[in-house]
Amino acid sequence: MARHVFTFEKPYEEFEVNGKVYQVHYDDDSMESYRKQALVYKNGVEQFITVDLDQISAEEQEELKENAEKLTTDLIEMFFGKGTFNEIYEVSGRSYINVSNLLRFMFDWVNTKIGNLEQIKKDYYTAIKK
């Protein structure tokens, strides 16, 4: 009698950021969270880039800056875990531009994961129809 064994892989990948390794999950709940937060981030960025800073008060500028910082913090901690923003911000050279590049890298990864899933579905259904 034959025994067939299947073992699930752990639904996370490891990312090394300046020498520190983080586990970033790609289970269904995490992927949905990434998708939703990406929309929030996109809307926040669009709001930020459409504002004419010369036309708003210093207080409004500060509020806009704080909102952008909160969005960035939330995204970093969504991917890498609660409390990770400060350490990542520090190793980035205290540069929101560098942190934004990391976020772009992470969203590319998410899009690749989603694209792989779509290809697997397509391959599966194409094979069934043959």
PDB file of C-alpha atoms in Angstrom:
ATOM      1  CA  MET A   1       0.000   0.000   0.000  1.00  0.00           C
ATOM      2  CA  ALA A   2       1.346   3.415  -0.930  1.00  0.00           C
ATOM      3  CA  ARG A   3       1.304   6.365   1.402  1.00  0.00           C
ATOM      4  CA  HIS A   4       1.229   9.846  -0.058  1.00  0.00           C
ATOM      5  CA  VAL A   5       2.373  12.665   2.162  1.00  0.00           C
ATOM      6  CA  PHE A   6       1.626  16.337   1.734  1.00  0.00           C
ATOM      7  CA  THR A   7       2.986  19.014   4.022  1.00  0.00           C
ATOM      8  CA  PHE A   8       1.828  22.605   3.887  1.00  0.00           C
ATOM      9  CA  GLU A   9       4.498  25.249   3.772  1.00  0.00           C
ATOM     10  CA  LYS A  10       4.326  27.991   6.355  1.00  0.00           C
ATOM     11  CA  PRO A  11       2.445  30.986   4.903  1.00  0.00           C
ATOM     12  CA  TYR A  12       5.199  33.515   5.390  1.00  0.00           C
ATOM     13  CA  GLU A  13       8.383  34.646   3.750  1.00  0.00           C
ATOM     14  CA  GLU A  14      11.403  36.142   5.390  1.00  0.00           C
ATOM     15  CA  PHE A  15      12.638  39.614   4.519  1.00  0.00           C
ATOM     16  CA  GLU A  16      15.962  40.956   5.643  1.00  0.00           C
ATOM     17  CA  VAL A  17      16.068  44.700   6.251  1.00  0.00           C
ATOM     18  CA  ASN A  18      19.564  45.961   7.009  1.00  0.00           C
ATOM     19  CA  GLY A  19      20.592  42.686   8.585  1.00  0.00           C
ATOM     20  CA  LYS A  20      17.438  41.983  10.598  1.00  0.00           C
ATOM     21  CA  VAL A  21      15.101  39.229   9.435  1.00  0.00           C
ATOM     22  CA  TYR A  22      11.322  39.666   9.585  1.00  0.00           C
ATOM     23  CA  GLN A  23       8.610  37.129   8.816  1.00  0.00           C
ATOM     24  CA  VAL A  24       5.906  38.565   6.575  1.00  0.00           C
ATOM     25  CA  HIS A  25       2.798  36.430   6.319  1.00  0.00           C
ATOM     26  CA  TYR A  26       0.759  35.726   3.222  1.00  0.00           C
ATOM     27  CA  ASP A  27      -2.194  33.862   4.713  1.00  0.00           C
ATOM     28  CA  ASP A  28      -5.610  34.951   3.476  1.00  0.00           C
ATOM     29  CA  ASP A  29      -6.293  37.374   6.339  1.00  0.00           C
ATOM     30  CA  SER A  30      -2.903  39.042   5.932  1.00  0.00           C
ATOM     31  CA  MET A  31      -3.288  39.399   2.175  1.00  0.00           C
ATOM     32  CA  GLU A  32      -6.718  40.973   2.613  1.00  0.00           C
ATOM     33  CA  SER A  33      -5.283  43.354   5.185  1.00  0.00           C
ATOM     34  CA  TYR A  34      -2.474  44.323   2.781  1.00  0.00           C
ATOM     35  CA  ARG A  35      -4.985  44.948   0.007  1.00  0.00           C
ATOM     36  CA  LYS A  36      -7.204  47.153   2.167  1.00  0.00           C
ATOM     37  CA  GLN A  37      -4.307  49.085   3.651  1.00  0.00           C
ATOM     38  CA  ALA A  38      -2.826  49.647   0.181  1.00  0.00           C
ATOM     39  CA  LEU A  39      -6.023  51.461  -0.805  1.00  0.00           C
ATOM     40  CA  VAL A  40      -5.894  53.596   2.338  1.00  0.00           C
ATOM     41  CA  TYR A  41      -2.247  54.421   1.604  1.00  0.00           C
ATOM     42  CA  LYS A  42      -2.971  55.233  -2.051  1.00  0.00           C
ATOM     43  CA  ASN A  43      -5.781  57.597  -1.055  1.00  0.00           C
ATOM     44  CA  GLY A  44      -3.577  59.225   1.582  1.00  0.00           C
ATOM     45  CA  VAL A  45      -0.739  59.751  -0.871  1.00  0.00           C
ATOM     46  CA  GLU A  46      -3.117  61.202  -3.453  1.00  0.00           C
ATOM     47  CA  GLN A  47      -4.453  63.615  -0.844  1.00  0.00           C
ATOM     48  CA  PHE A  48      -0.927  64.597   0.147  1.00  0.00           C
ATOM     49  CA  ILE A  49       0.328  65.261  -3.384  1.00  0.00           C
ATOM     50  CA  THR A  50      -2.746  67.243  -4.461  1.00  0.00           C
ATOM     51  CA  VAL A  51      -2.489  69.776  -1.627  1.00  0.00           C
ATOM     52  CA  ASP A  52      -0.889  73.114  -2.431  1.00  0.00           C
ATOM     53  CA  LEU A  53       1.228  73.626   0.681  1.00  0.00           C
ATOM     54  CA  ASP A  54       1.451  77.352  -0.002  1.00  0.00           C
ATOM     55  CA  GLN A  55      -2.326  77.597   0.328  1.00  0.00           C
ATOM     56  CA  ILE A  56      -2.735  75.964   3.741  1.00  0.00           C
ATOM     57  CA  SER A  57      -1.769  77.087   7.216  1.00  0.00           C
ATOM     58  CA  ALA A  58       1.232  75.837   9.169  1.00  0.00           C
ATOM     59  CA  GLU A  59      -1.143  73.892  11.422  1.00  0.00           C
ATOM     60  CA  GLU A  60      -2.771  72.220   8.423  1.00  0.00           C
ATOM     61  CA  GLN A  61       0.674  71.382   7.031  1.00  0.00           C
ATOM     62  CA  GLU A  62       1.632  69.810  10.347  1.00  0.00           C
ATOM     63  CA  GLU A  63      -1.602  67.805  10.416  1.00  0.00           C
ATOM     64  CA  LEU A  64      -0.979  66.603   6.870  1.00  0.00           C
ATOM     65  CA  LYS A  65       2.567  65.569   7.820  1.00  0.00           C
ATOM     66  CA  GLU A  66       1.326  63.704  10.897  1.00  0.00           C
ATOM     67  CA  ASN A  67      -1.304  61.880   8.825  1.00  0.00           C
ATOM     68  CA  ALA A  68       1.340  60.825   6.283  1.00  0.00           C
ATOM     69  CA  GLU A  69       3.627  59.625   9.076  1.00  0.00           C
ATOM     70  CA  LYS A  70       0.788  57.626  10.658  1.00  0.00           C
ATOM     71  CA  LEU A  71      -0.061  55.995   7.323  1.00  0.00           C
ATOM     72  CA  THR A  72       3.578  55.020   6.841  1.00  0.00           C
ATOM     73  CA  THR A  73       3.909  53.728  10.400  1.00  0.00           C
ATOM     74  CA  ASP A  74       0.731  51.650  10.074  1.00  0.00           C
ATOM     75  CA  LEU A  75       1.947  50.061   6.838  1.00  0.00           C
ATOM     76  CA  ILE A  76       5.402  49.190   8.125  1.00  0.00           C
ATOM     77  CA  GLU A  77       3.906  47.648  11.260  1.00  0.00           C
ATOM     78  CA  MET A  78       1.298  45.792   9.226  1.00  0.00           C
ATOM     79  CA  PHE A  79       4.057  44.041   7.261  1.00  0.00           C
ATOM     80  CA  PHE A  80       6.795  43.663   9.866  1.00  0.00           C
ATOM     81  CA  GLY A  81       4.892  43.648  13.184  1.00  0.00           C
ATOM     82  CA  LYS A  82       3.811  46.043  15.909  1.00  0.00           C
ATOM     83  CA  GLY A  83       6.552  48.279  17.197  1.00  0.00           C
ATOM     84  CA  THR A  84       8.866  47.799  14.212  1.00  0.00           C
ATOM     85  CA  PHE A  85       8.470  51.221  12.656  1.00  0.00           C
ATOM     86  CA  ASN A  86      11.024  53.050  14.802  1.00  0.00           C
ATOM     87  CA  GLU A  87      13.772  50.479  14.247  1.00  0.00           C
ATOM     88  CA  ILE A  88      13.144  50.421  10.497  1.00  0.00           C
ATOM     89  CA  TYR A  89      12.979  54.214  10.359  1.00  0.00           C
ATOM     90  CA  GLU A  90      16.312  54.422  12.193  1.00  0.00           C
ATOM     91  CA  VAL A  91      18.101  51.961   9.901  1.00  0.00           C
ATOM     92  CA  SER A  92      16.657  53.826   6.907  1.00  0.00           C
ATOM     93  CA  GLY A  93      18.742  56.800   7.951  1.00  0.00           C
ATOM     94  CA  ARG A  94      15.622  58.478   9.341  1.00  0.00           C
ATOM     95  CA  SER A  95      14.430  58.936   5.771  1.00  0.00           C
ATOM     96  CA  TYR A  96      10.785  58.657   4.779  1.00  0.00           C
ATOM     97  CA  ILE A  97      11.962  58.398   1.174  1.00  0.00           C
ATOM     98  CA  ASN A  98      13.895  55.219   2.049  1.00  0.00           C
ATOM     99  CA  VAL A  99      10.950  53.868   4.038  1.00  0.00           C
ATOM    100  CA  SER A 100       8.669  54.583   1.071  1.00  0.00           C
ATOM    101  CA  ASN A 101      11.028  52.595  -1.159  1.00  0.00           C
ATOM    102  CA  LEU A 102      10.728  49.667   1.262  1.00  0.00           C
ATOM    103  CA  LEU A 103       6.933  49.941   1.125  1.00  0.00           C
ATOM    104  CA  ARG A 104       7.006  49.974  -2.677  1.00  0.00           C
ATOM    105  CA  PHE A 105       9.182  46.825  -2.526  1.00  0.00           C
ATOM    106  CA  MET A 106       6.670  45.158  -0.189  1.00  0.00           C
ATOM    107  CA  PHE A 107       3.679  46.050  -2.365  1.00  0.00           C
ATOM    108  CA  ASP A 108       5.523  44.626  -5.391  1.00  0.00           C
ATOM    109  CA  TRP A 109       5.886  41.408  -3.379  1.00  0.00           C
ATOM    110  CA  VAL A 110       2.160  41.414  -2.533  1.00  0.00           C
ATOM    111  CA  ASN A 111       1.284  41.947  -6.196  1.00  0.00           C
ATOM    112  CA  THR A 112       3.573  39.066  -7.164  1.00  0.00           C
ATOM    113  CA  LYS A 113       1.870  36.789  -4.623  1.00  0.00           C
ATOM    114  CA  ILE A 114      -1.563  37.771  -5.940  1.00  0.00           C
ATOM    115  CA  GLY A 115      -0.381  37.324  -9.536  1.00  0.00           C
ATOM    116  CA  ASN A 116       0.967  33.857  -8.720  1.00  0.00           C
ATOM    117  CA  LEU A 117      -2.384  32.878  -7.218  1.00  0.00           C
ATOM    118  CA  GLU A 118      -4.239  34.088 -10.304  1.00  0.00           C
ATOM    119  CA  GLN A 119      -1.880  32.086 -12.546  1.00  0.00           C
ATOM    120  CA  ILE A 120      -2.381  28.942 -10.445  1.00  0.00           C
ATOM    121  CA  LYS A 121      -6.166  29.323 -10.745  1.00  0.00           C
ATOM    122  CA  LYS A 122      -5.893  29.865 -14.496  1.00  0.00           C
ATOM    123  CA  ASP A 123      -3.635  26.826 -14.949  1.00  0.00           C
ATOM    124  CA  TYR A 124      -5.960  24.670 -12.852  1.00  0.00           C
ATOM    125  CA  TYR A 125      -9.121  25.609 -14.735  1.00  0.00           C
ATOM    126  CA  THR A 126      -7.390  25.375 -18.106  1.00  0.00           C
ATOM    127  CA  ALA A 127      -6.262  21.829 -17.263  1.00  0.00           C
ATOM    128  CA  ILE A 128      -9.808  20.841 -16.256  1.00  0.00           C
ATOM    129  CA  LYS A 129     -11.261  22.004 -19.590  1.00  0.00           C
ATOM    130  CA  LYS A 130      -8.844  19.854 -21.633  1.00  0.00           C
TER     131      LYS A 130
END
